[in-house]
Structure formats: C-alpha cells, structure tokens
Amino acid sequence: MCGIVGYIGSKQAEPFLMEGLSKLEYRGYDSAGIAVFNGEKIVVEKSVGRLNALREKIKGHIPQGNIGIGHTRWATHGCPSDVNSHPHVDCHGEFAVVHNGIIENYLELRKELMARGHHFASETDTEVVAHLLEECYQGDFAVAVRAVLKRIRGSYALVFLAKAHPDMLICTKKDNPLVIGIGQGENFIASDIPAIINHSKESYILNDGEMAIVRADGVEFYQTVSGEKFDKEIFTINWSAEAAEKNGYEHFMLKEIHEQPKAIRDTLSGRLDITNNRVVLNELNWSLTDLQNFHRIFIVACGTAYHAGLVGKYYIEKLARIPVEVDIASEFRYRQPIVDEHTLVIVVSQSGETSDTLAALKEMNRLGATTLAITNVVSSSIAREAQKVIYTMAGPEIAVASTKAYTTQLIVVLLLALYLAGLKQTIEPTEMEKILCHLRDLPEKIDMLFAQTETIEKLASHFKDKNDAFFIGRSLDYAVALEGSLKLKEISYIHAEAYAAGELKHGTLALIVPGTPVIALATQRHIHEKTISNIKEVKARQADVLAIVPRDNTSIEQVVDHVFYIPETVDLLAPILTVIPLQLFAYYMAVARGCDVDKPRNLAKSVTVE
Ligand code: M6R
C-alpha cells in the first residue's frame, strides 16, 4: 500500500524519484507526487491518476534539485485527488513528508492543530504529520521528527524533507517497510527493493523504532525513543535487476506465470534429497520431541497465501497426521484463538509485509506459540518477526495478482508436510519416494502446460463476455478452485465464486442457468466419481462447463463442453499443475476484456493497512 522513495546525492533527484515510483506502482497507483528542494524552496508536484499523469504534468518544468521525495498512493483517507496526493507540506512549505500506513489518531491531532491556526489542504491522515513537524521544530530536524513520532499512533513508513536541512533526509518506520540503498556519493530510500535494485545491491533494512538520517555520503541510525545512535549491518540484495523487469512479456503477470518452473526449481533446490529419500529443511532442525510438543497447527494468511494454507492443511493432516486449522489473518487475531506453547503457528505471506498477517504473527509470539513464516522476501517484517523462516525462492513478484508466489508456497507447505511426516514416520518410504520424484519432475510438466496456452486463449475468448463464473471441485480441487476464482475476479472483474462441488446443491445450484460458465476441477481420484456426479448436476441445468482433468481421463469429454488436460502426476501434486491453466485463463480473460492486468482497480500488491 503506497510506494515511497527518496533521493539525496550529486545527481538530479527527479529521474530516480520517477523511476523508483514506476517500480513501486504495484503498491498503489491512484495518484502520485514528488517534492524536490531546488536551492530556494521545496517544489511539490502531484497528480491524481497513474504515474504517467504526473509525468505529463511536469513535462517542461521538471523540479530541479539534488534532494527529493516521492509517493505513489493507494487511498485510505480521502479520495484519490491532486490535493490528497502526497507529498504533504506544513503551512509554510518548510517541510514535506511522504507516508505509507495509517495515522490512527489523526482526527484528534487535526482538530488540535486547526485550533492552533494550522491550515489543512487535504483530507488525509498524513498531513497532520507535516503540521506537527512544523510545531515541534526548533532548529534540530532529528529532534523534531522524534517529537512528532511521540504524538502519532498507527502504522507508518515516513520520509521527511526540510528546507532548512538540504543535506539530509530523515526516515523512520513502524509496521511498514523501508529500505535504504547505498550508492557512491548518493543514497536512495524506498518502500521496496525493486525501486533501488538498478542503483545498488547494498542496502540497509530499517526496523520498527529506528530512524535514519540519510546524507549523500552516509547514513546514521538512531533509536527513535532513546535517541541512541547505533550501527547497522549492510544487507546484500540477491535479486537481479532483470528479475524486476518485464523482459519482453506484455505484462508482469504473464512473465511471472512463465517463471514458475524456475521458481519451483529454485524453491526445491537443496531441499529434495532423493538419494536418502527425505526432505531437508535446515531452517527447522526440529527433533521428534519438538514435534510432539505441537498439539496443533494454525496456518494464518490472506488472499492467495490463505489459499496456499488451505492446501497446506490437507498436506499436513494427510501426511503428518497433525490437526491443522487455517485462518484468514484479519479474522484470526480478533477471534481469541486457543493458542499456547503447544501450538505451531505458520504464517504465509509473499511480501512478508501484509499488515493483517504481521499483526497476527506478533500476537501469536506474545501468546507463546512457536511461529514459522513462509515468505518470499528475505528480511521482510514477517521474516524478522517469526521464530523460524522458510523462504520461497520465487524472485520478485510485481504483478498484483499472485502466481509464482502461490505455486512456490504450495511447494514449501508440501515439503514441510513431508518433513514432518518423515520425522513422525507417518509416511511409507515408497510413498515418500514417489512424491519426491514427482516433485522433481514438476517444472518440466509445467512447461508442458505452457505448450497448451492457445487452448486457454480460445477458451478465454469463448467466455470473455460472461458476467459470472463458478469454480467447483472437491478436496484439494476445491482449495485450487478458490484460488482460480480469486484470480479471475481480481484482474478481469468477472464475478466468480468457488464452491465445494458437493455443496452446490445446498443452495447455489439455483444460480446455474443455461450458459453459466462452470470451471470444474476433477483431479482427485479418490472422489472422482462424486465430482463427476456434481458436474452432471450443473450440466443438467445447461451450464457451459470447462473441466480440468488428468490426461488419462478422456471419458469426461462425453460429459462436459470443454476439457483441459493436465500432465500425469500424483494427486497430491495436482494443485500445482491445475492452477496454471486457471492463472492463464484469468490472464487471457482480463486481456480480452481490456483490463489493466498488472494494476487491477482498487487493489495494491502489498497490503500494509488493516
Ligand atoms: O504478500 P501476501 O502474500 O501476504 O499477500 C496476501 C494477499 O494480499 C495476496 O495474496 C492477494 O490476495 C493477491 N493479490 C492475490 O493475487
């Protein structure tokens, strides 16, 4: 939610600010702005709409200066508009601020500040920060920032620019990410690595409660509460700059769908020990006694990561025979779950920054659970908060719609289930061997699926004008149906619902009329016949049915209207293959409907507000 950048150095600030914002647009894209100090004053330029609107607006009068800040917004307080865009300034244009997060006590602060004569230009929560800074400032910029932080409540990543201190930017954070890229005679600030990766691989990751004074030739760190100075370790970014580019693909989503074989290989690398018939998870190092301490497991996540958790439940319960509950993070923390030192809480998050998931994780740590994060971003807030971490090796995922993060999350939850099952000896060695061999072969099978892309494109063109769609399946297929339906609604704006196939007849079947699109997943052999009966129920109401089935199931052709075959694998691994045509289907539907695939309306990649 919201992308923020900052630059200080010998070059012009604007090129980095605009380039950095373009790399962060996935975090929010309803308006954008920059503030640059030109030697005399802070020049602020902002515009509602995409970054291009701002680009057009400043054409011919680009603010000149070697220090500046920028912001791309996902509106929370106040509609998207020029005035509500960041940066925000105080009454006299002495300070400018960009913010990601929410200032929870902004209304009372705003009232107070207005009573003392401050004039507000916007409806945002952020503007109070600029006015507070104006009040707290008595010549020492850092002291004033620390005083402001004492007054505000909520979550934030903040970057401050002061006219009287053109040699420094100050930044700080709580519950929202900030990274500082280290350059030669210049330094960069950003919400996320893609903004700085073209300029620096050496960086500092700011923690909650820390403040950085960033100058062209160095960075100093202070604790915000005590004011104590400290040194910070350099973090080396291991993503390549190309990984954050489209590399010839029309959209990031399509590129990321095609990166799945590599992402899966990377995630499996070093973890599949076929010779010794075991899974290696050095990150855990658990003994059987450790495992016996876990009386139950919670998997907590949001959106697509939650759907990966549903598959994880199935894997862990089936293979390791430990009871698992899966919860939506925003519900979990408020429902007083029964958690104690015998509970293992697994949080799943691509970004490692999702506010709801992070808050649930903090609460579980407080309650004494063992916590384990499955995340894609090294050193993210969730990675640092959890007691143990297993990384998915998907590389940067830029498109709002999650694809390769999901399949690599499935890989990790399966590896985890196999690891637990190996320790507990709840799996036969032959079964373990079979799954490990099929896991190794998965990337090749995904490549085989890509060879059928044209079939998906044709199906998308057939269904593109529909307003509703249903995804059905049983068992693991149901969990994947949920993900398929989320993908479709998220980027093509078609209303889609996922149903456990056996549940349709308890109400929803009333919505099936001639021509209603039904995408039926039928990959699980133990309930195959049951699923076929449910497919026949929708066919009897003349639904237009696309079935996704294993290659040997040709008899389905007599039952449904369209069939898409997935390569042969063990049933447990079918989700990782089945989701690929569903991702492609959503993608081509969105393209056919002229939707903005990578930046769907109302959404943002990293959801750092509650
Ligand atoms: O970064 P996270 O995995 O924690 O994000 C969770 C969800 O916000 C995310 O999966 C969202 O549902 C995606 N846009 C789905 O494609």
XYZ file of C-alpha atoms and ligand atoms in Angstrom:
626
model
C 0.000 0.000 0.000
C 1.627 3.199 -1.209
C 5.152 3.361 -2.517
C 7.617 5.894 -1.186
C 11.032 6.955 -2.450
C 13.735 9.416 -1.522
C 16.963 10.573 -3.120
C 19.958 12.577 -1.931
C 23.203 12.911 -3.863
C 25.072 14.796 -6.528
C 22.657 13.997 -9.359
C 19.224 15.411 -10.086
C 16.681 13.784 -7.767
C 13.720 13.680 -10.157
C 14.912 10.887 -12.502
C 15.408 8.459 -9.601
C 12.173 9.532 -7.920
C 10.110 8.906 -11.067
C 11.903 5.673 -11.962
C 11.637 4.428 -8.373
C 7.934 5.237 -8.268
C 7.377 3.391 -11.542
C 8.878 0.289 -9.891
C 6.609 0.751 -6.874
C 3.377 1.486 -8.704
C 2.207 -2.039 -7.844
C 1.906 -0.814 -4.250
C -0.704 1.798 -5.151
C -1.496 3.727 -8.268
C -4.366 6.151 -7.805
C -2.182 9.265 -7.618
C 1.462 10.250 -7.334
C 3.674 13.150 -6.390
C 7.200 14.349 -5.778
C 8.829 17.119 -3.740
C 12.274 18.438 -4.635
C 14.300 21.151 -2.881
C 15.621 23.465 -5.623
C 18.018 25.511 -3.507
C 15.382 28.055 -2.563
C 12.184 26.223 -1.826
C 10.531 22.824 -1.779
C 8.751 22.361 -5.112
C 5.820 19.947 -4.896
C 4.185 18.404 -7.964
C 1.325 15.931 -7.692
C -1.404 14.470 -9.800
C -4.352 12.159 -9.497
C -4.124 9.035 -11.703
C -1.223 6.871 -12.734
C 2.378 7.996 -12.646
C 2.094 8.893 -16.332
C -0.329 11.680 -15.434
C 2.331 13.166 -13.161
C 4.951 12.673 -15.866
C 2.781 14.632 -18.306
C 2.061 17.317 -15.735
C 5.716 18.105 -15.017
C 6.848 17.938 -18.653
C 8.756 21.138 -19.457
C 9.155 22.223 -15.821
C 10.716 19.267 -14.031
C 11.686 20.293 -10.480
C 15.457 20.668 -10.290
C 17.475 19.726 -7.216
C 19.629 17.023 -5.664
C 17.322 16.028 -2.846
C 13.714 14.918 -3.034
C 10.974 12.509 -2.010
C 8.145 10.836 -3.927
C 4.985 8.824 -3.392
C 2.533 6.647 -5.289
C -0.761 6.343 -3.435
C -3.415 3.770 -2.582
C -6.091 5.933 -0.993
C -7.195 5.243 2.578
C -8.205 8.656 3.996
C -9.646 10.934 1.329
C -10.452 10.066 -2.271
C -7.775 9.971 -4.964
C -7.243 13.621 -5.995
C -4.436 16.099 -6.635
C -4.685 17.614 -3.154
C -4.860 14.302 -1.332
C -1.778 13.009 -3.143
C 1.497 13.038 -1.254
C 3.910 14.699 -0.500
C 2.152 16.831 2.095
C 3.577 20.064 3.433
C 3.168 22.239 6.526
C 1.617 25.736 6.478
C 4.747 27.475 5.159
C 6.277 24.895 2.852
C 9.194 24.342 5.239
C 8.722 20.556 5.431
C 7.438 17.868 3.082
C 6.517 14.328 4.049
C 5.553 11.071 2.321
C 3.830 8.335 4.254
C 2.779 4.717 3.867
C 0.379 3.468 6.551
C -2.357 4.994 8.684
C -2.148 7.643 11.427
C -4.928 6.369 13.671
C -5.249 9.451 15.906
C -5.154 11.908 13.014
C -8.648 13.313 13.658
C -7.880 14.493 17.185
C -4.480 15.808 16.071
C -6.028 17.623 13.141
C -8.612 19.252 15.400
C -5.902 20.387 17.831
C -3.678 21.707 15.075
C -6.536 23.561 13.412
C -7.462 25.123 16.746
C -3.892 26.424 16.904
C -4.265 28.011 13.476
C -2.879 25.395 11.086
C -4.408 25.351 7.651
C -5.083 21.920 6.105
C -5.136 21.447 2.356
C -6.130 17.767 2.172
C -8.414 15.213 3.810
C -5.558 12.810 4.509
C -4.311 11.464 7.806
C -0.742 12.148 6.668
C -0.992 15.916 6.550
C -1.083 16.126 10.364
C 2.494 14.830 10.365
C 3.750 17.807 8.334
C 1.967 20.288 10.604
C 3.160 18.558 13.758
C 6.715 18.754 12.453
C 6.262 22.479 11.887
C 5.225 22.856 15.557
C 7.925 20.595 17.006
C 10.809 22.111 15.030
C 13.172 24.335 16.980
C 16.293 24.129 14.859
C 17.107 20.410 15.203
C 15.430 18.357 12.454
C 16.016 14.939 14.069
C 14.791 16.074 17.475
C 11.640 17.444 15.851
C 10.973 14.172 13.996
C 11.346 12.221 17.234
C 8.904 14.594 18.928
C 6.383 14.023 16.115
C 6.683 10.263 16.473
C 5.733 10.586 20.141
C 2.460 12.226 19.121
C 1.277 9.872 16.379
C -0.333 6.445 16.713
C -0.711 3.884 13.951
C 1.484 2.394 11.284
C 3.923 4.242 9.116
C 6.909 4.426 6.900
C 7.782 8.127 6.681
C 10.349 10.162 4.789
C 10.856 13.828 5.721
C 12.417 16.647 3.727
C 13.198 20.008 5.388
C 14.016 23.232 3.548
C 16.411 24.284 6.312
C 18.349 20.990 6.086
C 19.051 20.364 2.405
C 21.876 17.966 3.279
C 19.693 15.260 4.779
C 16.503 13.212 4.540
C 15.118 11.603 7.660
C 13.149 8.365 7.504
C 11.567 6.064 10.050
C 9.084 3.197 10.184
C 6.596 1.194 12.204
C 4.858 -1.848 10.658
C 5.598 -0.696 7.088
C 8.754 -1.462 5.158
C 11.626 0.880 4.308
C 14.919 0.099 2.678
C 17.890 2.403 2.112
C 20.058 1.739 -0.950
C 23.713 2.661 -0.540
C 25.267 4.474 -3.504
C 28.565 6.245 -4.227
C 28.065 9.837 -3.130
C 24.307 9.300 -3.222
C 21.746 7.321 -1.252
C 18.263 6.080 -2.002
C 15.206 5.380 0.121
C 12.308 3.163 -0.953
C 9.437 1.052 0.289
C 10.733 -1.949 -1.567
C 13.791 -3.364 -3.282
C 12.635 -3.113 -6.961
C 12.879 0.694 -6.701
C 16.573 0.679 -5.823
C 17.866 -2.512 -7.382
C 19.105 -0.750 -10.554
C 21.221 1.543 -8.411
C 22.516 -0.527 -5.550
C 22.653 -4.041 -4.178
C 23.972 -2.929 -0.821
C 21.264 -1.719 1.473
C 20.059 -1.150 4.996
C 16.711 -2.550 6.098
C 15.118 -0.329 8.701
C 13.406 -1.930 11.705
C 10.460 -0.614 13.675
C 11.516 2.062 16.147
C 14.582 3.059 14.148
C 15.277 6.336 12.426
C 17.860 7.059 9.733
C 19.480 10.356 8.833
C 20.382 9.868 5.203
C 23.021 12.148 3.680
C 24.712 11.943 0.270
C 27.849 10.486 1.814
C 26.491 8.289 4.593
C 23.672 7.111 6.782
C 23.348 7.367 10.569
C 20.939 5.281 12.626
C 19.194 6.210 15.873
C 16.639 4.577 18.132
C 13.596 6.801 17.903
C 12.662 6.578 21.583
C 16.034 6.852 23.308
C 17.802 8.796 20.570
C 20.741 6.420 20.966
C 22.991 6.107 17.902
C 23.801 2.611 16.594
C 25.435 0.824 13.657
C 23.502 -1.297 11.201
C 24.630 -4.259 9.155
C 24.600 -3.981 5.380
C 22.113 -6.283 3.664
C 23.107 -7.507 0.209
C 20.210 -7.863 -2.204
C 20.368 -11.137 -4.113
C 17.686 -10.371 -6.722
C 18.921 -9.454 -10.175
C 17.840 -6.146 -11.702
C 16.343 -8.018 -14.708
C 14.129 -10.036 -12.364
C 12.197 -6.848 -11.660
C 11.718 -6.039 -15.412
C 9.179 -7.398 -17.891
C 11.828 -8.849 -20.211
C 9.715 -8.720 -23.339
C 6.475 -10.017 -21.792
C 3.439 -7.812 -22.223
C 2.653 -7.951 -18.518
C 4.464 -8.861 -15.322
C 1.723 -11.382 -14.592
C 2.402 -13.329 -17.795
C 6.136 -13.211 -17.158
C 5.645 -14.445 -13.599
C 3.339 -17.263 -14.730
C 6.109 -18.397 -17.091
C 8.739 -18.128 -14.378
C 7.055 -20.859 -12.341
C 9.204 -23.778 -13.486
C 12.336 -21.869 -12.435
C 10.759 -20.574 -9.222
C 9.805 -24.132 -8.277
C 13.254 -25.499 -9.139
C 14.844 -22.769 -7.009
C 12.463 -23.476 -4.124
C 13.187 -27.207 -4.284
C 16.920 -26.703 -4.624
C 18.859 -28.259 -1.746
C 15.659 -29.430 -0.098
C 14.911 -32.607 -2.068
C 17.248 -35.406 -1.031
C 16.077 -38.196 -3.315
C 19.138 -40.355 -2.591
C 18.275 -40.542 1.090
C 14.530 -40.372 0.485
C 13.978 -37.306 2.642
C 13.279 -33.630 2.674
C 15.966 -31.318 4.026
C 14.769 -28.229 5.854
C 17.837 -26.953 7.630
C 15.827 -23.892 8.642
C 13.879 -26.009 11.130
C 16.168 -28.543 12.701
C 13.295 -29.998 14.702
C 13.531 -33.288 16.576
C 10.676 -35.742 17.104
C 10.346 -34.356 20.645
C 9.924 -30.838 19.255
C 7.168 -32.135 17.016
C 5.443 -33.975 19.817
C 5.164 -30.627 21.544
C 2.910 -29.339 18.757
C -0.615 -30.421 19.622
C -1.997 -28.489 16.724
C -1.081 -26.170 13.931
C -2.667 -22.952 12.698
C -1.928 -21.629 9.234
C -2.668 -17.917 9.029
C -2.561 -15.783 5.867
C -4.538 -13.553 3.493
C -5.786 -13.867 -0.081
C -3.791 -16.188 -2.279
C -1.449 -17.078 0.585
C -4.534 -18.172 2.556
C -5.475 -20.439 -0.339
C -1.996 -21.946 -0.190
C -2.646 -22.505 3.518
C -5.799 -24.497 2.699
C -3.736 -26.831 0.559
C -1.144 -26.940 3.360
C -3.776 -28.146 5.819
C -4.622 -31.013 3.533
C -0.957 -31.940 3.075
C -0.009 -31.784 6.759
C -3.086 -33.611 8.025
C -2.827 -36.330 5.395
C 0.918 -36.902 5.568
C 1.930 -35.936 9.108
C -1.382 -36.539 10.922
C -1.287 -33.289 12.941
C -4.552 -31.312 13.195
C -4.404 -28.056 11.270
C -6.740 -25.063 11.240
C -6.444 -22.437 8.528
C -7.461 -18.866 9.270
C -7.755 -15.565 7.471
C -5.300 -13.314 9.288
C -7.703 -10.392 9.727
C -10.170 -12.722 11.474
C -7.696 -14.834 13.406
C -6.221 -12.190 15.671
C -9.623 -10.938 16.790
C -11.282 -14.272 17.462
C -9.293 -15.181 20.555
C -7.921 -18.448 19.181
C -6.830 -21.064 21.690
C -3.088 -20.779 21.378
C -0.374 -21.765 23.813
C 3.157 -23.150 23.913
C 1.891 -26.382 22.310
C 0.751 -24.555 19.194
C 2.677 -24.083 15.979
C 1.507 -21.056 14.013
C 2.578 -20.935 10.374
C 2.094 -17.603 8.623
C 2.275 -17.496 4.839
C 2.992 -14.251 3.010
C 4.630 -13.484 -0.313
C 5.597 -9.943 0.599
C 6.279 -10.598 4.262
C 4.703 -7.200 4.919
C 0.950 -7.854 4.936
C -0.331 -5.928 7.901
C -3.021 -8.406 8.995
C -0.625 -11.348 8.825
C 2.142 -9.476 10.610
C -0.205 -8.388 13.393
C -1.471 -11.961 13.854
C 2.112 -13.194 13.995
C 3.063 -10.656 16.663
C 0.048 -11.653 18.721
C 0.962 -15.362 18.443
C 4.519 -14.664 19.557
C 3.076 -12.815 22.535
C 0.854 -15.786 23.397
C 3.822 -18.150 23.462
C 3.241 -20.157 20.285
C 6.086 -21.407 18.124
C 5.934 -19.308 14.947
C 7.143 -20.161 11.484
C 6.948 -17.867 8.450
C 6.792 -18.983 4.848
C 7.676 -15.906 2.845
C 9.328 -14.783 -0.360
C 11.094 -11.683 0.850
C 14.317 -12.033 2.764
C 14.477 -9.807 5.811
C 10.859 -8.685 5.416
C 8.982 -7.713 8.597
C 7.316 -11.134 8.825
C 10.623 -12.944 8.258
C 12.160 -10.967 11.097
C 9.236 -11.349 13.467
C 8.847 -15.138 13.125
C 10.945 -17.533 15.172
C 11.680 -19.698 12.115
C 11.524 -18.879 8.404
C 11.343 -20.957 5.259
C 11.821 -18.878 2.131
C 10.047 -19.493 -1.145
C 12.521 -18.753 -3.906
C 10.108 -17.154 -6.359
C 12.139 -13.991 -7.004
C 10.395 -10.629 -7.093
C 6.678 -10.825 -7.806
C 5.495 -7.489 -9.187
C 2.020 -8.155 -10.654
C -0.741 -7.576 -8.133
C -2.171 -10.995 -8.967
C -0.033 -13.554 -7.210
C 1.045 -16.543 -9.325
C 4.552 -17.864 -8.810
C 4.369 -16.961 -5.130
C 1.357 -19.277 -4.795
C 2.915 -22.299 -6.500
C 6.137 -21.926 -4.534
C 4.091 -21.626 -1.335
C 2.436 -24.930 -2.274
C 5.866 -26.447 -2.761
C 7.015 -25.270 0.667
C 3.908 -26.464 2.506
C 4.300 -29.841 0.844
C 7.995 -30.012 1.743
C 7.064 -29.094 5.292
C 4.379 -31.794 5.446
C 6.838 -34.370 4.094
C 9.494 -33.218 6.558
C 7.077 -33.584 9.485
C 5.836 -36.921 8.154
C 9.425 -38.153 7.789
C 10.201 -37.234 11.390
C 6.997 -38.790 12.699
C 7.283 -41.781 10.357
C 3.698 -41.373 9.278
C 4.602 -41.935 5.629
C 5.683 -45.161 3.922
C 9.170 -44.878 2.347
C 7.731 -45.892 -1.062
C 5.136 -43.134 -0.868
C 7.825 -40.610 0.095
C 9.980 -41.698 -2.829
C 7.117 -41.439 -5.282
C 6.201 -37.896 -4.167
C 9.813 -36.695 -4.175
C 10.348 -37.991 -7.723
C 7.152 -36.356 -8.956
C 8.142 -33.119 -7.230
C 11.464 -33.148 -9.060
C 9.641 -33.579 -12.391
C 7.054 -30.850 -11.808
C 8.847 -27.940 -13.541
C 9.011 -29.939 -16.805
C 5.307 -30.698 -16.544
C 4.520 -27.016 -16.139
C 6.454 -26.369 -19.343
C 4.224 -28.984 -20.999
C 1.202 -26.969 -19.851
C 2.549 -23.820 -21.477
C 2.506 -25.679 -24.788
C -1.313 -25.664 -24.483
C -1.621 -21.905 -23.974
C -3.516 -21.488 -27.237
C -6.320 -23.698 -25.917
C -6.664 -21.375 -22.925
C -6.666 -18.293 -25.129
C -9.516 -19.797 -27.174
C -11.454 -20.637 -24.024
C -10.972 -17.089 -22.757
C -12.276 -15.685 -25.987
C -15.305 -18.028 -25.694
C -16.145 -16.979 -22.104
C -14.978 -13.361 -22.107
C -18.411 -11.695 -22.211
C -19.861 -13.573 -19.243
C -20.588 -11.725 -16.029
C -20.435 -14.640 -13.593
C -18.476 -17.843 -13.278
C -18.378 -20.760 -10.871
C -15.349 -22.822 -9.953
C -16.071 -26.192 -8.408
C -14.049 -29.074 -7.044
C -13.736 -31.413 -4.093
C -10.924 -31.817 -1.605
C -7.662 -30.302 -2.962
C -9.519 -29.269 -6.110
C -11.796 -27.084 -4.005
C -8.815 -25.259 -2.490
C -7.478 -24.611 -6.014
C -10.958 -23.570 -7.209
C -10.865 -20.801 -4.589
C -7.585 -19.543 -5.991
C -8.822 -19.793 -9.611
C -11.902 -17.769 -8.786
C -9.896 -15.105 -6.909
C -7.555 -14.759 -9.891
C -10.461 -14.277 -12.272
C -12.307 -11.649 -10.209
C -9.172 -9.788 -9.252
C -7.994 -8.992 -12.758
C -10.976 -9.475 -15.113
C -13.690 -8.098 -12.773
C -15.953 -11.047 -13.523
C -17.954 -12.109 -10.520
C -16.672 -15.571 -9.672
C -17.439 -17.962 -6.857
C -15.711 -21.136 -5.813
C -17.771 -23.941 -4.361
C -17.050 -27.298 -2.894
C -18.694 -29.322 -5.659
C -20.820 -31.307 -3.229
C -22.143 -28.119 -1.607
C -23.729 -26.577 -4.721
C -26.955 -28.476 -4.288
C -27.427 -26.865 -0.865
C -28.370 -23.519 -2.373
C -26.088 -22.169 -5.046
C -27.308 -24.517 -7.762
C -30.222 -22.048 -8.026
C -27.834 -19.687 -9.818
C -26.898 -22.143 -12.553
C -28.838 -21.312 -15.697
C -28.229 -22.196 -19.360
C -24.828 -20.868 -20.417
C -23.456 -20.190 -16.896
C -19.693 -20.828 -17.022
C -18.604 -23.565 -14.628
C -14.936 -24.453 -14.334
C -14.830 -27.927 -12.804
C -11.624 -29.356 -11.373
C -11.566 -33.132 -11.192
C -8.044 -34.312 -10.446
C -8.528 -36.205 -7.192
C -9.021 -39.864 -7.948
C -10.480 -40.913 -4.584
C -13.532 -38.692 -5.104
C -13.556 -38.645 -8.888
C -16.963 -40.236 -9.315
C -18.540 -37.925 -6.785
C -17.142 -34.900 -8.608
C -18.432 -36.232 -11.930
C -21.922 -36.509 -10.399
C -21.703 -32.864 -9.327
C -20.567 -31.855 -12.804
C -23.565 -33.712 -14.216
C -25.813 -31.730 -11.870
C -24.661 -28.428 -13.399
C -24.721 -29.885 -16.896
C -28.344 -30.901 -16.311
C -29.022 -27.140 -15.819
C -27.208 -26.490 -19.132
C -24.168 -24.803 -17.634
C -21.251 -24.248 -20.036
C -18.671 -26.494 -18.383
C -14.899 -26.492 -18.715
C -13.324 -29.470 -16.951
C -9.675 -29.611 -15.910
C -8.627 -33.221 -15.515
C -5.599 -35.549 -15.711
C -4.596 -36.652 -19.185
C -5.930 -40.201 -18.833
C -9.462 -39.043 -18.111
C -10.745 -38.767 -21.675
C -14.205 -40.094 -20.796
C -15.017 -36.644 -19.368
C -15.341 -35.410 -22.946
C -18.792 -37.005 -23.110
C -19.930 -35.081 -20.043
C -18.702 -31.507 -20.463
C -18.365 -28.829 -23.148
C -14.620 -28.152 -22.955
C -11.722 -30.122 -21.482
C -8.228 -29.068 -20.495
C -5.803 -31.878 -19.689
C -3.012 -31.656 -17.154
C 0.015 -33.974 -17.280
C 0.068 -37.132 -15.181
C 1.238 -36.722 -11.579
C 0.356 -37.923 -8.079
C -2.928 -36.467 -6.819
C -1.190 -34.500 -4.074
C 0.738 -32.502 -6.661
C -2.214 -31.867 -8.970
C -2.954 -28.406 -7.425
C 0.399 -27.092 -8.627
C -0.460 -28.108 -12.200
C -4.180 -27.308 -12.124
C -3.660 -23.723 -11.049
C -1.514 -22.903 -14.098
C -4.384 -23.064 -16.662
C -6.524 -21.148 -14.165
C -3.920 -18.383 -13.929
C -3.632 -18.276 -17.719
C -7.418 -18.317 -18.065
C -7.765 -15.293 -15.735
C -4.935 -13.553 -17.570
C -6.370 -14.024 -21.065
C -9.892 -13.175 -19.884
C -8.555 -9.894 -18.446
C -6.646 -9.132 -21.645
C -9.702 -9.952 -23.788
C -11.812 -7.593 -21.651
C -9.255 -4.787 -21.939
C -8.439 -4.759 -18.208
C -5.213 -3.443 -16.749
C -3.780 -6.833 -15.813
C -0.865 -5.772 -13.641
C -2.668 -2.960 -11.852
C -6.267 -4.028 -11.324
C -8.665 -1.443 -9.981
C -8.864 -0.782 -6.224
C -6.004 -3.134 -5.384
C -2.350 -2.957 -4.456
C 0.324 -5.583 -4.176
C 1.449 -5.249 -0.636
C -1.431 -4.656 1.763
C 0.109 -2.815 4.677
C -3.095 -1.435 6.183
C -5.565 -3.354 8.339
O 2.046 -10.654 0.415
P 0.979 -11.609 0.899
O 1.158 -12.977 0.378
O 0.837 -11.589 2.387
O -0.365 -11.024 0.303
C -1.596 -11.596 0.629
C -2.680 -11.137 -0.301
O -2.849 -9.754 -0.212
C -2.388 -11.515 -1.749
O -2.164 -12.869 -1.893
C -3.569 -11.091 -2.655
O -4.686 -11.850 -2.355
C -3.173 -11.238 -4.125
N -3.459 -10.028 -4.816
C -3.883 -12.331 -4.832
O -3.496 -12.438 -6.157
